[in-house]
PDB file of C-alpha atoms in Angstrom:
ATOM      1  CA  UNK A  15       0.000   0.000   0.000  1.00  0.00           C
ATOM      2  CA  UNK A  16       1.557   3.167  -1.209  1.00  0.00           C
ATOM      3  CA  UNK A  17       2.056   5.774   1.767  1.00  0.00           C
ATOM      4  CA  UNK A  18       0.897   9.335   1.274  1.00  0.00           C
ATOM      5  CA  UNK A  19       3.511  12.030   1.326  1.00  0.00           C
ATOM      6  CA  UNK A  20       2.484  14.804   3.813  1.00  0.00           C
ATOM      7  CA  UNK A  21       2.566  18.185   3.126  1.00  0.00           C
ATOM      8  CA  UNK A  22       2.728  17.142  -0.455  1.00  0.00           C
ATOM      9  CA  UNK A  23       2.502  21.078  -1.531  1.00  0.00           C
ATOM     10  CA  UNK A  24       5.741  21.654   0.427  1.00  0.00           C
ATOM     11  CA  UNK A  25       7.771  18.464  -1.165  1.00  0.00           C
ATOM     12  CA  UNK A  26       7.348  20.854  -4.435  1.00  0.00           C
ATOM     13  CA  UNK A  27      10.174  23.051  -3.003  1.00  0.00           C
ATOM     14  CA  UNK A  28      10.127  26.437  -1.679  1.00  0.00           C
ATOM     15  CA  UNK A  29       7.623  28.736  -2.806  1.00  0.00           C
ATOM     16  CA  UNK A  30       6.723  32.801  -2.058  1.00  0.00           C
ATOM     17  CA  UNK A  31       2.951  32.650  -0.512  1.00  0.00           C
ATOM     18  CA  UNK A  32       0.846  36.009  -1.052  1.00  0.00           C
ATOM     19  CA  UNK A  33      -1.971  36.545   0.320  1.00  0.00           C
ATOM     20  CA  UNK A  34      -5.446  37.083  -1.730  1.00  0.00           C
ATOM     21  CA  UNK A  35      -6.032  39.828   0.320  1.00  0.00           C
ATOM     22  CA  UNK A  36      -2.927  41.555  -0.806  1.00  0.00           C
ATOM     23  CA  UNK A  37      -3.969  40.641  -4.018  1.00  0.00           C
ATOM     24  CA  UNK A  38      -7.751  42.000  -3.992  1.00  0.00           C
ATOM     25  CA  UNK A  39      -6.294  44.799  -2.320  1.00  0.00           C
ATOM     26  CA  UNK A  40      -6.791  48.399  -4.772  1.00  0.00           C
ATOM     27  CA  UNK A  41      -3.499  49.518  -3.820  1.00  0.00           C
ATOM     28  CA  UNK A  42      -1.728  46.353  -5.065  1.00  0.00           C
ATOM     29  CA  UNK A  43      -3.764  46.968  -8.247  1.00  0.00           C
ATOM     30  CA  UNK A  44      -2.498  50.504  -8.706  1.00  0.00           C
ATOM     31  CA  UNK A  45       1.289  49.151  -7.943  1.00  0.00           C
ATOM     32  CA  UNK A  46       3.340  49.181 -11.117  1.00  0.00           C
ATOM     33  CA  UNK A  47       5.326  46.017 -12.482  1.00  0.00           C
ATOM     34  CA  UNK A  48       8.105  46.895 -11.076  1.00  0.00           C
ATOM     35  CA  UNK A  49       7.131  47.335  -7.489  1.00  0.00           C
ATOM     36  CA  UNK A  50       4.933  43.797  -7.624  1.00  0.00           C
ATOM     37  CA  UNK A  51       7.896  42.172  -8.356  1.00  0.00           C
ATOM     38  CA  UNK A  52      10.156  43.751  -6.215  1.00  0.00           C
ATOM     39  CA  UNK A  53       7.982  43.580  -3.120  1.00  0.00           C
ATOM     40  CA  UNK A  54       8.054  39.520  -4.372  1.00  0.00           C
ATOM     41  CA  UNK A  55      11.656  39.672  -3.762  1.00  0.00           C
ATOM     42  CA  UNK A  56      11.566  41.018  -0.675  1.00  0.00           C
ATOM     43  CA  UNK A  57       8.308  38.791   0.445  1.00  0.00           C
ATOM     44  CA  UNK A  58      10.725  35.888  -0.572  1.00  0.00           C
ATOM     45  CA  UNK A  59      13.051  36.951   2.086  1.00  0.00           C
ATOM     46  CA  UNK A  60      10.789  36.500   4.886  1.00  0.00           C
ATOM     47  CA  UNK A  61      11.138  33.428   7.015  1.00  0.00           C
ATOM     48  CA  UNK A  62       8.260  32.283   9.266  1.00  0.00           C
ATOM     49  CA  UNK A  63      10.700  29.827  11.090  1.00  0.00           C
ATOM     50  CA  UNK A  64      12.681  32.504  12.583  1.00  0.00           C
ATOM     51  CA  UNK A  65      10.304  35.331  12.185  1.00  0.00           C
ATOM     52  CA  UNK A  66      12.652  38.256  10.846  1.00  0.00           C
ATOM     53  CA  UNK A  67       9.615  40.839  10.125  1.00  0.00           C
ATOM     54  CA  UNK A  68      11.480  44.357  10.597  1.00  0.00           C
ATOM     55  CA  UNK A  69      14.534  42.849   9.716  1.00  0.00           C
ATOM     56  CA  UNK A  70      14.324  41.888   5.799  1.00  0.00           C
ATOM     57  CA  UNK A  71      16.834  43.797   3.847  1.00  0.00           C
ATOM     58  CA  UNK A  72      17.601  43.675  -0.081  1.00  0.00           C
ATOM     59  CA  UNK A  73      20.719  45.809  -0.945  1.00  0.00           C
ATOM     60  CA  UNK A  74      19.768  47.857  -3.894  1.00  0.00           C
ATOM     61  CA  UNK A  75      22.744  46.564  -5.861  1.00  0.00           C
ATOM     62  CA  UNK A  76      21.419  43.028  -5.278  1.00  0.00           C
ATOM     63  CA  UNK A  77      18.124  43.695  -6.313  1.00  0.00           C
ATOM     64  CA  UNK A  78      19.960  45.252  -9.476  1.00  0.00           C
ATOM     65  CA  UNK A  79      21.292  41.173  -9.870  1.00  0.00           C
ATOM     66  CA  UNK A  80      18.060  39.974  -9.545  1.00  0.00           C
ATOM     67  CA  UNK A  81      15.188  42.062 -11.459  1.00  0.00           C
ATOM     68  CA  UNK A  82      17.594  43.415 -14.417  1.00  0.00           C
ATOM     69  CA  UNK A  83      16.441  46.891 -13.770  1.00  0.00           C
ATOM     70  CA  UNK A  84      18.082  49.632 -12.824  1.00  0.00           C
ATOM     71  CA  UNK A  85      19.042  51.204  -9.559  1.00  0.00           C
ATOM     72  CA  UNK A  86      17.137  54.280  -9.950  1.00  0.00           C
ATOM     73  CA  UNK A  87      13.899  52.121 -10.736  1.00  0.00           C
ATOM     74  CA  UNK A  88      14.923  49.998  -7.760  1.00  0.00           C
ATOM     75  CA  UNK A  89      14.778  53.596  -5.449  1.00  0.00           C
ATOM     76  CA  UNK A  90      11.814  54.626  -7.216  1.00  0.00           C
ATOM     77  CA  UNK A  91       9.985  50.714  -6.795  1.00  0.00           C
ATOM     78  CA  UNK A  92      11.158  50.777  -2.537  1.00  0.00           C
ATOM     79  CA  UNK A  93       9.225  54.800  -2.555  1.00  0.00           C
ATOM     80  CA  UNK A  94       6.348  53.564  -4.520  1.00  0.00           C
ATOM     81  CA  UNK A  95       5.664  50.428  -2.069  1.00  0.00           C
ATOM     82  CA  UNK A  96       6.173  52.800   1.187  1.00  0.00           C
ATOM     83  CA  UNK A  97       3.693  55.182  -0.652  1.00  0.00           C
ATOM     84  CA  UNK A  98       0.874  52.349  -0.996  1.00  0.00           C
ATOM     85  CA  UNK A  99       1.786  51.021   2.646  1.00  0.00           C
ATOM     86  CA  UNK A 100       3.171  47.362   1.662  1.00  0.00           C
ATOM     87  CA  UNK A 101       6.543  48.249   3.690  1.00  0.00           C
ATOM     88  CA  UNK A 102       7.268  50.502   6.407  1.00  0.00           C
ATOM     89  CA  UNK A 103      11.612  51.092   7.288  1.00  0.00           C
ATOM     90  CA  UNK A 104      12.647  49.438  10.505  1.00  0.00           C
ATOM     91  CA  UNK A 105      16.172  50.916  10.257  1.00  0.00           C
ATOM     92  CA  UNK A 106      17.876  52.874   8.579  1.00  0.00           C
ATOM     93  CA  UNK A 107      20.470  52.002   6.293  1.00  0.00           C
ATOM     94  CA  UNK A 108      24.360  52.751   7.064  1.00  0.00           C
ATOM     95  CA  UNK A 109      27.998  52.610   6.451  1.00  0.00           C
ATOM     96  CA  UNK A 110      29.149  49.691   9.324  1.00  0.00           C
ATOM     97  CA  UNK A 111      31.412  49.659  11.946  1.00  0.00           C
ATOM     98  CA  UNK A 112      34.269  47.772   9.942  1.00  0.00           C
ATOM     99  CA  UNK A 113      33.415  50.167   6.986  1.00  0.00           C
ATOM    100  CA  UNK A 114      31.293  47.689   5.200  1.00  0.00           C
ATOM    101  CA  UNK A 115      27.123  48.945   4.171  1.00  0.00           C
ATOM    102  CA  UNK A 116      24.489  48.074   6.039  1.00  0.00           C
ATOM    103  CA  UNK A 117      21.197  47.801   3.607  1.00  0.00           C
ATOM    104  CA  UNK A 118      18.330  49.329   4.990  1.00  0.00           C
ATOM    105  CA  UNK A 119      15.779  46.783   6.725  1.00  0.00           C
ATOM    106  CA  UNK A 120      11.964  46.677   6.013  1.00  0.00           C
ATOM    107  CA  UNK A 121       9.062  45.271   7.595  1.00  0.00           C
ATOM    108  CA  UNK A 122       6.196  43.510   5.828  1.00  0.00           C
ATOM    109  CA  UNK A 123       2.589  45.179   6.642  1.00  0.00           C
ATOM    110  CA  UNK A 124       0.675  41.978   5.912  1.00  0.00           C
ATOM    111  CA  UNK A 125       2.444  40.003   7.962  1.00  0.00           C
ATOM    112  CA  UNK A 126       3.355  39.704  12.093  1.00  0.00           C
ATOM    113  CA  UNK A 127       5.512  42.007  13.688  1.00  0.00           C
ATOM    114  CA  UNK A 128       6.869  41.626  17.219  1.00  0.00           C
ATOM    115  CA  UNK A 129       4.000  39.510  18.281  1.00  0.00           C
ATOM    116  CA  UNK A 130       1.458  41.900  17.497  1.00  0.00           C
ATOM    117  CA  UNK A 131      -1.174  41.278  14.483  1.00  0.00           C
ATOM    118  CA  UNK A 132      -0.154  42.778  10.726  1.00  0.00           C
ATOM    119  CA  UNK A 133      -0.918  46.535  10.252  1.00  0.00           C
ATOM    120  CA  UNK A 134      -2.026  45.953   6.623  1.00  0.00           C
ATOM    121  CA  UNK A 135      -1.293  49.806   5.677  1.00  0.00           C
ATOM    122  CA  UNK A 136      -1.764  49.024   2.563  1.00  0.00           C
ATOM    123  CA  UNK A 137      -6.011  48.614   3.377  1.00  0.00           C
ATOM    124  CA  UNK A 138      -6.029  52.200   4.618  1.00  0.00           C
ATOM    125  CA  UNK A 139      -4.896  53.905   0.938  1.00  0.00           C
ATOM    126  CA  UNK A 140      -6.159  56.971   0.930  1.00  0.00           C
ATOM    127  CA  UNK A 141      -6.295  56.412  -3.201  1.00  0.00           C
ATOM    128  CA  UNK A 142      -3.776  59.268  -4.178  1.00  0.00           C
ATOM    129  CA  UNK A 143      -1.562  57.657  -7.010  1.00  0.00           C
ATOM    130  CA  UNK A 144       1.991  57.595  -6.390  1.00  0.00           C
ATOM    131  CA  UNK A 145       3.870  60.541  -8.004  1.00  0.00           C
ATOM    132  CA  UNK A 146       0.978  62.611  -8.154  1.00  0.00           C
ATOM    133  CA  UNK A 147       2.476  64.640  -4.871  1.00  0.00           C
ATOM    134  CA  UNK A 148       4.805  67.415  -5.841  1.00  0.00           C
ATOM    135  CA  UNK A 149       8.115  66.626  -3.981  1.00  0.00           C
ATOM    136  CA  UNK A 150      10.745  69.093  -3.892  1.00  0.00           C
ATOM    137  CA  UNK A 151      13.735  68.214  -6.151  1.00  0.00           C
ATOM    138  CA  UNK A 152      17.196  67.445  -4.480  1.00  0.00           C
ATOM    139  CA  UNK A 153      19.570  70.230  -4.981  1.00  0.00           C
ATOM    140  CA  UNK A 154      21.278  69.425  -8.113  1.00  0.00           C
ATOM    141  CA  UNK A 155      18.523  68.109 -10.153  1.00  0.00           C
ATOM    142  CA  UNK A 156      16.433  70.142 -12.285  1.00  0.00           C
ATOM    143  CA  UNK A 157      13.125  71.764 -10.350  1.00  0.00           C
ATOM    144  CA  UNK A 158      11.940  73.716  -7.981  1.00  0.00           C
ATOM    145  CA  UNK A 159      15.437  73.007  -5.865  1.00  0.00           C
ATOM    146  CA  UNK A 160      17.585  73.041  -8.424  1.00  0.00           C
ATOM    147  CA  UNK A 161      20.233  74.997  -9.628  1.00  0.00           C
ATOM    148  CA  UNK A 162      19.132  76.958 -12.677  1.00  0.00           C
ATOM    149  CA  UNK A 163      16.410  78.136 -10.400  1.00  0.00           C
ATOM    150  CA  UNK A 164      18.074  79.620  -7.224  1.00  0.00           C
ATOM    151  CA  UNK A 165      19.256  83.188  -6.694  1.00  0.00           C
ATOM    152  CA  UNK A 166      22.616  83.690  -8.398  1.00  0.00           C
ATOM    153  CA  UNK A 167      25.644  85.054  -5.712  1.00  0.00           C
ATOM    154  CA  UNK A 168      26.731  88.401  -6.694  1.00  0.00           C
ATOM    155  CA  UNK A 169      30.512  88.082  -8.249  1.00  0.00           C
ATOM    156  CA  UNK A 170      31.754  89.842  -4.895  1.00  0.00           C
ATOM    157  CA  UNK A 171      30.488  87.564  -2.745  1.00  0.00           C
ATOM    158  CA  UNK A 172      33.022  84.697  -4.129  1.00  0.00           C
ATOM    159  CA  UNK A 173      35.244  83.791  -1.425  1.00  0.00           C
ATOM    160  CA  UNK A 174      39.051  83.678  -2.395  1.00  0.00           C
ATOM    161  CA  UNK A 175      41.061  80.400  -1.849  1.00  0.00           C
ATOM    162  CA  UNK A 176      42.919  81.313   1.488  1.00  0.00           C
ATOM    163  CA  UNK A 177      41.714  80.632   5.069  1.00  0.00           C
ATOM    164  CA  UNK A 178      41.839  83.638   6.764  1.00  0.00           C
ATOM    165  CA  UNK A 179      39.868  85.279   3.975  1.00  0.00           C
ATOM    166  CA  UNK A 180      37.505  82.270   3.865  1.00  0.00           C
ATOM    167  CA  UNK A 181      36.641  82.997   8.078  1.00  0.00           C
ATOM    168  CA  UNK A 182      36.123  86.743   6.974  1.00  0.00           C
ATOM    169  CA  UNK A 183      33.616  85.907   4.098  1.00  0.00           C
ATOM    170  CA  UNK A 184      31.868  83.610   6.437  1.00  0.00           C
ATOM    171  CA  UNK A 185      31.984  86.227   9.477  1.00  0.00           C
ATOM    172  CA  UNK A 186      30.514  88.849   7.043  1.00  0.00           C
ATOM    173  CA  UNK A 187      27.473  86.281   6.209  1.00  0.00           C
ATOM    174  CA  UNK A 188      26.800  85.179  10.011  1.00  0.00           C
ATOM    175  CA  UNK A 189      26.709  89.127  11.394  1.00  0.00           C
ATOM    176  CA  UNK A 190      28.859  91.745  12.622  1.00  0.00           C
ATOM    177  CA  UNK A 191      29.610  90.060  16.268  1.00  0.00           C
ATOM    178  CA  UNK A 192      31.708  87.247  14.708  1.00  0.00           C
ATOM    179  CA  UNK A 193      33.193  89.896  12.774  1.00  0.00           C
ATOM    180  CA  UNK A 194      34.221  91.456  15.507  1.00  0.00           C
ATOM    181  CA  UNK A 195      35.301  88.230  17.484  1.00  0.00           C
ATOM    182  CA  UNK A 196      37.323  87.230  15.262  1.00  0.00           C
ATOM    183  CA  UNK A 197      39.095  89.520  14.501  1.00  0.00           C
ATOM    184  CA  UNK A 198      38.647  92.216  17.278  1.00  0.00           C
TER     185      UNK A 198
END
C-alpha cells in the first residue's frame, strides 16, 4: 500500500505565498510592475521559522542582480511600495562599523511584527496615485530646488582660496559680532 507524502505542496520546493487579500487589495492593483515584483523579492526573504519581520533587507545593488532593472527604478519601486503602505523602514540604512554597508531593513505590513497582528497599511490607501504629490527636487537636479532656479551670488560675494579670507567671508554672512570676534 503506497504511503501518502504529507505536506505534499511543500515536497514541491520552496515557494513565495501572497496573500489574496494583498492581491484583492486596490493599492496592489495601482502598484506598477516593477514594485509587484520587487515587493516579491523582498516577500521571498521573509522566514516564518525565525520570524525576521522588521529585519528583511535587499541591498539595492542586489536587487539590481536579480530584477535586471536599474538602480534608480529599484529607489523609485522601494518609494512607490512605502507610498501604498506594503513596507514601512525598521532601520535605517548605514555605512558599518568595519566600513562595510548596512542595507536598509523593512518590515512587511501583511504580515506579524513583534508579536502583534499585521498593520495591513496598505487597506487604509487613501487612493492618491503615487507621483501625483509634488516633492521638492534634491539640490542638483532640475526643479523647484535646483540649480538653474536659485538666486545667483553676486561676483563679490566669491570667497578667495585662502583661510583667513575664507573665516572673513563667512563672518561677514553670520553678522557683525563674529566679525568682531574674530578679529577684534
Amino acid at each position: 500500500m503506497k504511503q501518502r507524502k504529507k505536506n505534499s505542496a511543500h515536497n514541491n520546493g520552496p515557494f513565495v505565498m501572497l496573500l489574496i487579500e494583498v492581491l484583492d487589495a486596490p493599492a496592489w492593483r495601482a502598484l506598477s510592475h516593477g514594485a509587484k515584483v520587487l515587493y516579491i523579492a523582498l516577500r521571498r526573504r521573509y522566514y516564518a521559522t525565525i520570524d525576521n519581520n522588521g529585519k528583511i533587507y535587499l541591498p539595492q545593488r542586489t536587487a539590481k542582480r536579480e530584477l535586471h532593472s536599474h538602480r534608480d527604478q529599484i529607489a523609485r519601486w522601494f518609494r512607490e511600495l512605502e507610498h501604498y503602505g506594503f513596507i514601512v523602514l525598521a532601520s535605517e540604512g548605514h555605512l558599518g562599523v568595519h566600513g562595510f554597508g548596512r542595507a536598509p531593513c523593512w518590515r512587511l505590513t501583511e504580515l506579524p511584527y513583534k508579536n502583534e497582528p499585521p498593520t495591513k497599511d496598505f487597506l487604509a490607501w487613501n487612493g492618491v496615485p503615487f507621483g501625483s504629490q509634488k516633492t521638492e527636487s534634491r539640490p542638483g537636479n532640475p526643479g523647484q530646488g535646483g540649480p538653474e532656479n536659485r538666486a545667483k551670488e553676486p561676483a563679490s560675494e566669491k570667497v578667495p582660496l585662502g583661510p583667513e579670507s575664507r573665516a572673513k567671508a563667512w563672518a561677514r554672512k553670520t553678522g557683525p559680532n563674529l566679525d568682531s570676534a574674530l578679529h577684534g
